[in-house]
Amino acid sequence: MNSSHKLLNQLTVGFDSKKIKVRVTRMWDAINTNTGDVFALEMVLLDENDNHMVAIVPKNLVQRFRPQLLEGDVYILEKFRVTPRKQSWNVVHNEHNIYFTYTTLVKKLDGRMSSIKFHKFEFIYFNDLSSQCQVFTFLSDVVGRLSKVGAIYEVSKSNGTVKKRDIAITNKSGESINVTLWGTTSNQFDDETILVSDQPLVLVISSVTVKQFRGSYYLSSTTATRVYMNLNISKVADYLNCIDSTASQTIEVLHPQKTQEAIQQLMFKNRKLLSEIYKIMAGVETEELVYTSKVTILKVDFNSQLYYKACPKCQRKVTLEGSNFVCNAWNQNVEYPKLRYMLKVLASDATGSAWFVIFDQEAERIIEHKLSFVLEEFNKEGFSNEIVSSILNKITWKPFVFQIKLNNYNLELVIDLQ
């Protein structure tokens, strides 16, 4: 170790001008779940002696330091403040936190040859979870084989809707525990990997809370939660080595209970013909209404854009202002916009026809291909590409029961119910 560098366990409360050499092993936006506001950028730092500590970039400095920091890279940091850890929601067991200030200096190093590990977790055994139930001083890290996985769906909360996914992991003894992944954490799964994998999938899930429902414990994600699949660490290797590769490792696919129970009712709830919907539209100004309608897709609009760039938080379209993408809903710059399907189709029933806009997950479900694959083919030759044309034309002349959102004279498909 360079004597000019301090180790994390040598830091004391106060302003420190000494340098530390650390790897950023995890990084996340600390979000107020009630308002959706980002109030800090937080990360886990790890040094060459395997000490780790949370570092916090306060809200007023996030835009300044975010471009300088990347998860997995090694940095020299100096001129920061060391404070006592928070009273609750701590990600690692350390009595101190690092706070970035206006004077903090960040210098990136070549981390490929560094002796600092890429990951460190504080795993808790399943039989010790009860001691952490409703205790929020420190969050928990867990590891287990993925045994159940559900689809992403939306649930209503007091401040709007939020995405949710239910999964289950199993330990070496065959004990399982359910895990609820909320918000953007639900998107950290690679569904394609799950479907095509020919080996067991071991998950590392960081920074969860332990809760209890009807006598059973379950885990719930936080804004700091990260989900890793078959991560290259010894703990995961131990799991993979003890799993019988000849035994069935089938992952049970769960369906949201609410959708499963209500699907037949939804198919006939507010069922309208297109001619009836047009009459309703004539009297609608800003009111938003939802109906179901059985229609046949006649054609895909090949003149419309197949996708749009969206804010990962609210899924709304971002605009390019200068060299930055901006989410007007959040009034924030978006460093990495998400590409979302925006498929425009002409559909009809016996009484008329209408253009529908189908977004993201529903478009993917109908097309049966991820947007990344379609765009890769599209970029070769555009809509003249035989693969793209065949994929999109495959959905024509097929009947669907659509749940339709009527909003400001637009028809937006909410969910394909058939």
Coordinates of C-alpha atoms in Angstrom, one line a residue:
M1 CA 0.0 0.0 0.0
N2 CA 1.2 3.5 -0.8
S3 CA 1.9 5.3 2.5
S4 CA 0.3 8.4 1.1
H5 CA -3.0 6.6 0.9
K6 CA -5.2 6.0 3.9
L7 CA -7.3 2.8 4.3
L8 CA -11.0 3.2 4.9
N9 CA -10.7 1.8 8.4
Q10 CA -8.2 4.6 9.2
L11 CA -10.6 7.4 8.6
T12 CA -12.0 9.4 11.5
V13 CA -14.8 11.9 11.7
G14 CA -14.0 15.3 10.2
F15 CA -12.6 16.8 7.0
D16 CA -9.9 14.6 5.6
S17 CA -7.4 15.8 3.0
K18 CA -5.6 12.5 2.7
K19 CA -6.0 10.4 -0.4
I20 CA -7.9 7.0 -0.5
K21 CA -7.6 4.5 -3.3
V22 CA -10.9 2.7 -3.7
R23 CA -13.1 0.8 -6.2
V24 CA -16.8 1.8 -6.6
T25 CA -18.5 -1.6 -6.3
R26 CA -22.1 -0.4 -6.3
M27 CA -23.8 2.9 -7.1
W28 CA -27.4 4.0 -7.0
D29 CA -29.7 6.9 -6.8
A30 CA -31.1 7.5 -3.3
I31 CA -34.8 8.2 -4.0
N32 CA -37.6 9.5 -1.9
T33 CA -40.2 6.8 -2.6
N34 CA -43.0 9.2 -1.7
T35 CA -42.1 11.9 -4.2
G36 CA -39.7 10.1 -6.6
D37 CA -37.1 12.8 -6.0
V38 CA -33.4 11.9 -6.1
F39 CA -31.9 13.3 -2.9
A40 CA -28.4 11.8 -3.2
L41 CA -26.1 9.6 -5.3
E42 CA -24.7 6.8 -3.1
M43 CA -22.1 4.2 -3.6
V44 CA -20.1 1.4 -1.8
L45 CA -16.3 2.0 -1.8
L46 CA -13.9 -0.9 -1.3
D47 CA -10.2 -0.6 -0.6
E48 CA -7.3 -3.1 -1.1
N49 CA -7.6 -4.4 2.5
D50 CA -11.2 -5.4 1.9
N51 CA -12.7 -2.5 4.0
H52 CA -15.8 -1.0 2.6
M53 CA -17.8 2.1 3.3
V54 CA -20.7 4.1 1.8
A55 CA -19.9 7.4 0.1
I56 CA -22.7 10.0 -0.4
V57 CA -22.8 12.7 -3.0
P58 CA -25.5 15.2 -1.8
K59 CA -28.2 16.4 -4.2
N60 CA -26.6 19.7 -5.0
L61 CA -23.4 18.0 -6.2
V62 CA -24.9 15.0 -8.0
Q63 CA -24.7 16.6 -11.5
R64 CA -21.1 17.6 -10.9
F65 CA -19.8 14.2 -9.8
R66 CA -22.0 11.7 -11.6
P67 CA -20.1 12.0 -14.9
Q68 CA -16.8 11.4 -13.0
L69 CA -17.9 8.1 -11.4
L70 CA -18.6 4.7 -12.9
E71 CA -19.5 1.5 -11.1
G72 CA -16.5 -1.0 -11.2
D73 CA -13.8 1.6 -11.7
V74 CA -10.9 2.5 -9.3
Y75 CA -10.3 6.1 -8.1
I76 CA -8.2 8.2 -5.9
L77 CA -10.4 10.4 -3.8
E78 CA -9.3 13.3 -1.6
K79 CA -10.6 16.3 0.3
F80 CA -13.9 14.8 1.6
R81 CA -15.8 14.8 4.9
V82 CA -16.1 11.8 7.1
T83 CA -19.3 11.6 9.2
P84 CA -21.0 9.1 11.6
R85 CA -23.1 6.6 9.7
K86 CA -26.9 7.1 9.3
Q87 CA -29.3 6.0 12.0
S88 CA -31.0 3.6 9.5
W89 CA -30.9 2.1 6.0
N90 CA -27.2 1.4 6.1
V91 CA -25.9 -0.7 3.3
V92 CA -22.6 -1.9 5.0
H93 CA -21.5 -2.4 8.5
N94 CA -19.2 0.6 9.1
E95 CA -19.5 3.3 11.7
H96 CA -18.7 6.1 9.2
N97 CA -19.8 7.5 5.8
I98 CA -17.9 9.6 3.3
Y99 CA -19.5 12.8 2.1
F100 CA -18.4 14.5 -1.1
T101 CA -17.9 18.3 -0.8
Y102 CA -17.3 21.1 -3.3
T103 CA -13.5 20.6 -2.8
T104 CA -13.5 16.8 -3.3
L105 CA -11.1 15.6 -6.0
V106 CA -11.7 12.5 -8.1
K107 CA -9.0 10.9 -10.2
K108 CA -9.7 7.7 -12.2
L109 CA -7.1 4.9 -12.3
D110 CA -6.7 1.9 -14.5
G111 CA -8.5 -0.6 -12.3
R112 CA -7.9 -3.7 -14.5
M113 CA -4.7 -4.6 -12.7
S114 CA -5.8 -3.4 -9.3
S115 CA -5.8 -5.8 -6.3
I116 CA -9.0 -4.3 -5.1
K117 CA -11.9 -6.8 -5.5
F118 CA -14.9 -6.0 -7.6
H119 CA -17.5 -7.0 -5.0
K120 CA -18.0 -7.5 -1.3
F121 CA -21.2 -8.5 0.4
E122 CA -22.4 -9.2 4.0
F123 CA -24.5 -12.2 3.5
I124 CA -27.1 -13.3 6.0
Y125 CA -28.3 -16.9 6.3
F126 CA -32.0 -17.7 5.8
N127 CA -32.4 -18.9 9.4
D128 CA -31.1 -15.6 10.7
L129 CA -33.5 -13.4 8.8
S130 CA -36.0 -13.3 11.7
S131 CA -33.5 -11.2 13.7
Q132 CA -33.6 -8.6 10.9
C133 CA -37.4 -8.4 10.6
Q134 CA -38.6 -4.8 10.6
V135 CA -35.1 -3.8 11.7
F136 CA -33.9 -1.0 9.4
T137 CA -30.5 -0.1 11.0
F138 CA -28.7 -2.2 8.4
L139 CA -29.9 -3.8 5.2
S140 CA -29.2 -7.4 4.3
D141 CA -27.5 -9.2 1.5
V142 CA -28.7 -12.7 0.5
V143 CA -27.7 -15.4 -2.0
G144 CA -29.7 -18.3 -3.3
R145 CA -30.8 -20.2 -6.4
L146 CA -33.6 -18.6 -8.4
S147 CA -36.6 -21.0 -8.0
K148 CA -39.6 -18.8 -8.9
V149 CA -40.0 -15.7 -11.1
G150 CA -43.0 -13.6 -11.8
A151 CA -43.7 -11.1 -14.5
I152 CA -43.4 -7.4 -13.9
Y153 CA -46.7 -5.7 -13.2
E154 CA -48.0 -2.4 -11.8
V155 CA -49.7 -1.8 -8.5
S156 CA -51.4 1.3 -7.3
K157 CA -50.0 3.3 -4.4
S158 CA -51.0 6.6 -2.8
N159 CA -48.6 8.5 -5.0
G160 CA -49.4 6.7 -8.3
T161 CA -48.4 3.3 -9.7
V162 CA -45.2 1.4 -9.2
K163 CA -43.7 -1.7 -10.9
K164 CA -43.4 -4.9 -9.0
R165 CA -42.0 -8.4 -9.5
D166 CA -42.2 -11.4 -7.2
I167 CA -39.5 -14.0 -7.2
A168 CA -38.2 -16.7 -4.8
I169 CA -34.7 -18.0 -4.1
T170 CA -33.7 -21.3 -2.5
N171 CA -30.7 -22.0 -0.2
K172 CA -28.5 -25.1 -0.2
S173 CA -30.9 -26.8 2.3
G174 CA -33.8 -26.4 0.0
E175 CA -35.5 -23.6 2.0
S176 CA -37.1 -20.9 0.0
I177 CA -37.9 -17.3 0.7
N178 CA -40.0 -14.9 -1.4
V179 CA -38.5 -11.6 -2.6
T180 CA -40.4 -8.6 -3.8
L181 CA -38.6 -6.3 -6.3
W182 CA -40.0 -2.8 -6.6
G183 CA -39.6 -0.1 -9.2
T184 CA -36.5 -0.1 -11.3
T185 CA -35.1 -3.1 -9.4
S186 CA -37.7 -5.3 -11.0
N187 CA -36.0 -4.6 -14.4
Q188 CA -32.6 -5.9 -13.2
F189 CA -33.6 -9.4 -14.4
D190 CA -32.6 -10.5 -17.8
D191 CA -35.6 -12.5 -18.8
E192 CA -34.0 -14.0 -21.9
T193 CA -31.1 -15.4 -19.8
I194 CA -33.7 -17.1 -17.6
L195 CA -35.5 -18.7 -20.5
V196 CA -32.5 -20.0 -22.4
S197 CA -30.2 -20.9 -19.5
D198 CA -29.2 -24.5 -19.3
Q199 CA -27.6 -24.2 -15.8
P200 CA -28.9 -23.2 -12.4
L201 CA -29.1 -19.4 -11.8
V202 CA -27.8 -18.2 -8.5
L203 CA -28.8 -14.7 -7.5
V204 CA -27.0 -12.3 -5.2
I205 CA -29.5 -9.7 -4.0
S206 CA -28.1 -6.8 -2.0
S207 CA -29.5 -4.3 0.4
V208 CA -33.0 -5.7 1.1
T209 CA -35.3 -5.4 4.1
V210 CA -36.9 -8.3 6.0
K211 CA -40.6 -8.2 6.5
Q212 CA -43.3 -10.6 7.7
F213 CA -46.7 -11.4 6.2
R214 CA -49.1 -13.9 7.7
G215 CA -46.4 -15.5 9.7
S216 CA -43.9 -15.9 6.9
Y217 CA -40.8 -13.8 6.3
Y218 CA -40.1 -12.2 2.9
L219 CA -37.5 -9.8 1.5
S220 CA -38.3 -6.4 0.0
S221 CA -36.0 -4.4 -2.3
T222 CA -34.9 -0.8 -1.6
T223 CA -33.5 1.8 -3.9
A224 CA -30.0 0.5 -3.0
T225 CA -30.8 -3.1 -4.1
R226 CA -28.8 -4.7 -6.8
V227 CA -29.6 -8.1 -8.3
Y228 CA -26.6 -10.1 -9.7
M229 CA -27.0 -13.4 -11.7
N230 CA -24.2 -16.1 -11.4
L231 CA -21.8 -13.4 -10.2
N232 CA -18.1 -14.5 -10.3
I233 CA -17.5 -14.7 -6.5
S234 CA -16.7 -17.6 -4.3
K235 CA -20.1 -17.7 -2.6
V236 CA -21.9 -18.2 -5.9
A237 CA -19.3 -20.8 -7.0
D238 CA -20.0 -22.7 -3.8
Y239 CA -23.7 -22.8 -4.6
L240 CA -23.1 -23.9 -8.1
N241 CA -20.7 -26.6 -7.0
C242 CA -23.2 -28.1 -4.6
I243 CA -26.2 -28.1 -6.9
D244 CA -26.8 -31.5 -8.6
S245 CA -26.5 -30.6 -12.3
T246 CA -28.4 -33.8 -13.2
A247 CA -31.4 -32.8 -11.2
S248 CA -34.2 -30.7 -12.5
Q249 CA -33.6 -27.0 -12.0
T250 CA -36.9 -25.8 -13.4
I251 CA -37.8 -22.2 -12.6
E252 CA -41.5 -21.9 -11.8
V253 CA -43.0 -19.0 -13.6
L254 CA -45.4 -17.0 -11.5
H255 CA -48.2 -14.8 -12.7
P256 CA -49.5 -11.8 -10.8
Q257 CA -52.3 -13.0 -8.7
K258 CA -54.5 -10.0 -9.3
T259 CA -54.3 -10.5 -13.1
Q260 CA -54.7 -14.2 -12.9
E261 CA -58.0 -13.9 -10.9
A262 CA -59.4 -11.0 -12.8
I263 CA -58.4 -11.8 -16.4
Q264 CA -61.8 -13.2 -17.5
Q265 CA -63.6 -10.3 -15.9
L266 CA -61.3 -7.7 -17.5
M267 CA -61.9 -9.2 -21.0
F268 CA -65.6 -8.2 -20.7
K269 CA -65.4 -5.1 -18.5
N270 CA -66.6 -2.0 -20.3
R271 CA -66.7 -4.0 -23.6
K272 CA -67.4 -1.6 -26.4
L273 CA -67.5 -1.7 -30.2
L274 CA -65.2 0.8 -32.0
S275 CA -68.2 2.7 -33.3
E276 CA -69.4 3.2 -29.7
I277 CA -65.9 4.3 -28.6
Y278 CA -65.9 6.9 -31.4
K279 CA -69.2 8.3 -30.1
I280 CA -67.6 8.5 -26.6
M281 CA -64.5 10.2 -28.0
A282 CA -66.7 13.0 -29.5
G283 CA -67.6 14.1 -26.0
V284 CA -64.2 13.6 -24.4
E285 CA -61.9 16.6 -23.7
T286 CA -59.3 15.6 -21.0
E287 CA -61.1 12.8 -19.2
E288 CA -59.3 9.5 -19.4
L289 CA -61.5 6.4 -19.8
V290 CA -60.7 2.7 -20.2
Y291 CA -62.6 0.1 -22.2
T292 CA -62.1 -3.3 -23.7
S293 CA -62.7 -4.1 -27.4
K294 CA -62.2 -7.2 -29.5
V295 CA -60.4 -6.2 -32.7
T296 CA -58.3 -7.6 -35.6
I297 CA -55.0 -5.9 -36.5
L298 CA -55.1 -5.1 -40.1
K299 CA -51.7 -3.6 -40.6
V300 CA -48.6 -2.0 -39.0
D301 CA -47.8 1.6 -39.8
F302 CA -44.3 1.3 -41.3
N303 CA -44.1 5.1 -41.7
S304 CA -44.1 5.7 -37.9
Q305 CA -41.1 5.4 -35.6
L306 CA -40.9 2.0 -34.0
Y307 CA -39.5 3.3 -30.7
Y308 CA -38.8 6.3 -28.6
K309 CA -36.2 7.4 -26.1
A310 CA -37.7 7.3 -22.6
C311 CA -36.8 8.4 -19.0
P312 CA -36.0 5.1 -17.1
K313 CA -38.0 6.5 -14.1
C314 CA -41.3 7.6 -15.5
Q315 CA -41.1 6.0 -19.0
R316 CA -42.0 9.3 -20.7
K317 CA -40.3 10.6 -23.8
V318 CA -37.1 12.6 -23.3
T319 CA -36.1 15.6 -25.4
L320 CA -32.7 16.4 -26.7
E321 CA -31.6 19.9 -25.5
G322 CA -28.1 20.7 -26.8
S323 CA -26.0 17.6 -26.0
N324 CA -28.3 16.4 -23.1
F325 CA -31.4 14.4 -23.0
V326 CA -34.0 15.9 -20.6
C327 CA -37.0 14.4 -18.9
N328 CA -39.5 17.3 -18.6
A329 CA -41.6 15.4 -16.1
W330 CA -38.7 15.2 -13.6
N331 CA -37.0 18.3 -14.9
Q332 CA -33.7 16.4 -14.9
N333 CA -31.0 15.3 -17.4
V334 CA -31.2 11.7 -18.4
E335 CA -27.8 10.2 -19.0
Y336 CA -28.9 6.8 -20.4
P337 CA -32.4 7.0 -21.9
K338 CA -34.3 3.7 -22.3
L339 CA -35.5 2.6 -25.8
R340 CA -39.2 1.7 -25.7
Y341 CA -41.5 0.2 -28.3
M342 CA -44.1 2.6 -29.8
L343 CA -45.9 0.5 -32.4
K344 CA -48.7 2.0 -34.4
V345 CA -51.3 -0.4 -35.8
L346 CA -54.6 -0.2 -37.6
A347 CA -57.2 -2.5 -36.0
S348 CA -60.9 -3.0 -36.8
D349 CA -64.1 -4.8 -35.7
A350 CA -67.4 -5.1 -37.6
T351 CA -68.3 -1.5 -36.9
G352 CA -65.2 0.4 -37.8
S353 CA -61.4 0.8 -37.6
A354 CA -59.0 2.8 -35.6
W355 CA -55.2 3.4 -35.2
F356 CA -53.8 2.2 -31.9
V357 CA -50.4 3.0 -30.3
I358 CA -48.9 0.0 -28.4
F359 CA -46.1 0.6 -26.0
D360 CA -43.1 -1.4 -24.7
Q361 CA -44.0 -4.6 -22.8
E362 CA -47.4 -5.1 -24.6
A363 CA -45.7 -4.5 -28.0
E364 CA -43.0 -7.0 -27.1
R365 CA -45.6 -9.5 -25.9
I366 CA -47.5 -9.2 -29.2
I367 CA -44.5 -9.1 -31.5
E368 CA -42.7 -11.9 -29.4
H369 CA -39.3 -10.3 -29.9
K370 CA -37.4 -7.8 -27.8
L371 CA -36.9 -4.3 -29.2
S372 CA -33.1 -4.8 -29.2
F373 CA -33.3 -7.7 -31.6
V374 CA -35.8 -5.9 -33.9
L375 CA -33.7 -2.7 -34.0
E376 CA -30.6 -4.7 -34.8
E377 CA -32.3 -6.1 -37.8
F378 CA -34.0 -2.9 -38.7
N379 CA -30.7 -1.0 -38.8
K380 CA -29.5 -3.3 -41.5
E381 CA -32.1 -2.4 -44.1
G382 CA -35.0 -0.7 -42.4
F383 CA -38.5 -2.0 -42.9
S384 CA -37.4 -3.6 -46.1
N385 CA -35.5 -6.2 -44.0
E386 CA -37.3 -9.5 -44.5
I387 CA -36.9 -10.5 -40.9
V388 CA -38.3 -7.2 -39.6
S389 CA -41.2 -7.3 -42.1
S390 CA -42.1 -10.9 -41.3
I391 CA -42.0 -10.2 -37.5
L392 CA -44.3 -7.2 -37.8
N393 CA -46.6 -8.7 -40.4
K394 CA -47.1 -11.8 -38.3
I395 CA -49.4 -10.0 -36.0
T396 CA -51.8 -8.9 -38.8
W397 CA -55.1 -10.5 -39.4
K398 CA -55.1 -11.8 -35.8
P399 CA -57.9 -11.1 -33.3
F400 CA -57.0 -9.5 -30.0
V401 CA -59.0 -8.4 -27.0
F402 CA -57.4 -5.0 -26.1
Q403 CA -57.8 -3.0 -22.9
I404 CA -57.9 0.5 -24.4
K405 CA -57.0 3.8 -22.7
L406 CA -58.9 6.7 -24.2
N407 CA -57.1 10.0 -23.6
N408 CA -57.2 13.3 -25.5
Y409 CA -58.5 11.7 -28.7
N410 CA -55.9 9.0 -28.7
L411 CA -56.3 5.2 -28.4
E412 CA -53.5 3.6 -26.4
L413 CA -53.4 -0.1 -25.8
V414 CA -52.9 -0.8 -22.1
I415 CA -52.8 -4.6 -22.1
D416 CA -53.4 -7.4 -24.5
L417 CA -55.9 -9.6 -22.7
Q418 CA -56.0 -12.6 -25.1

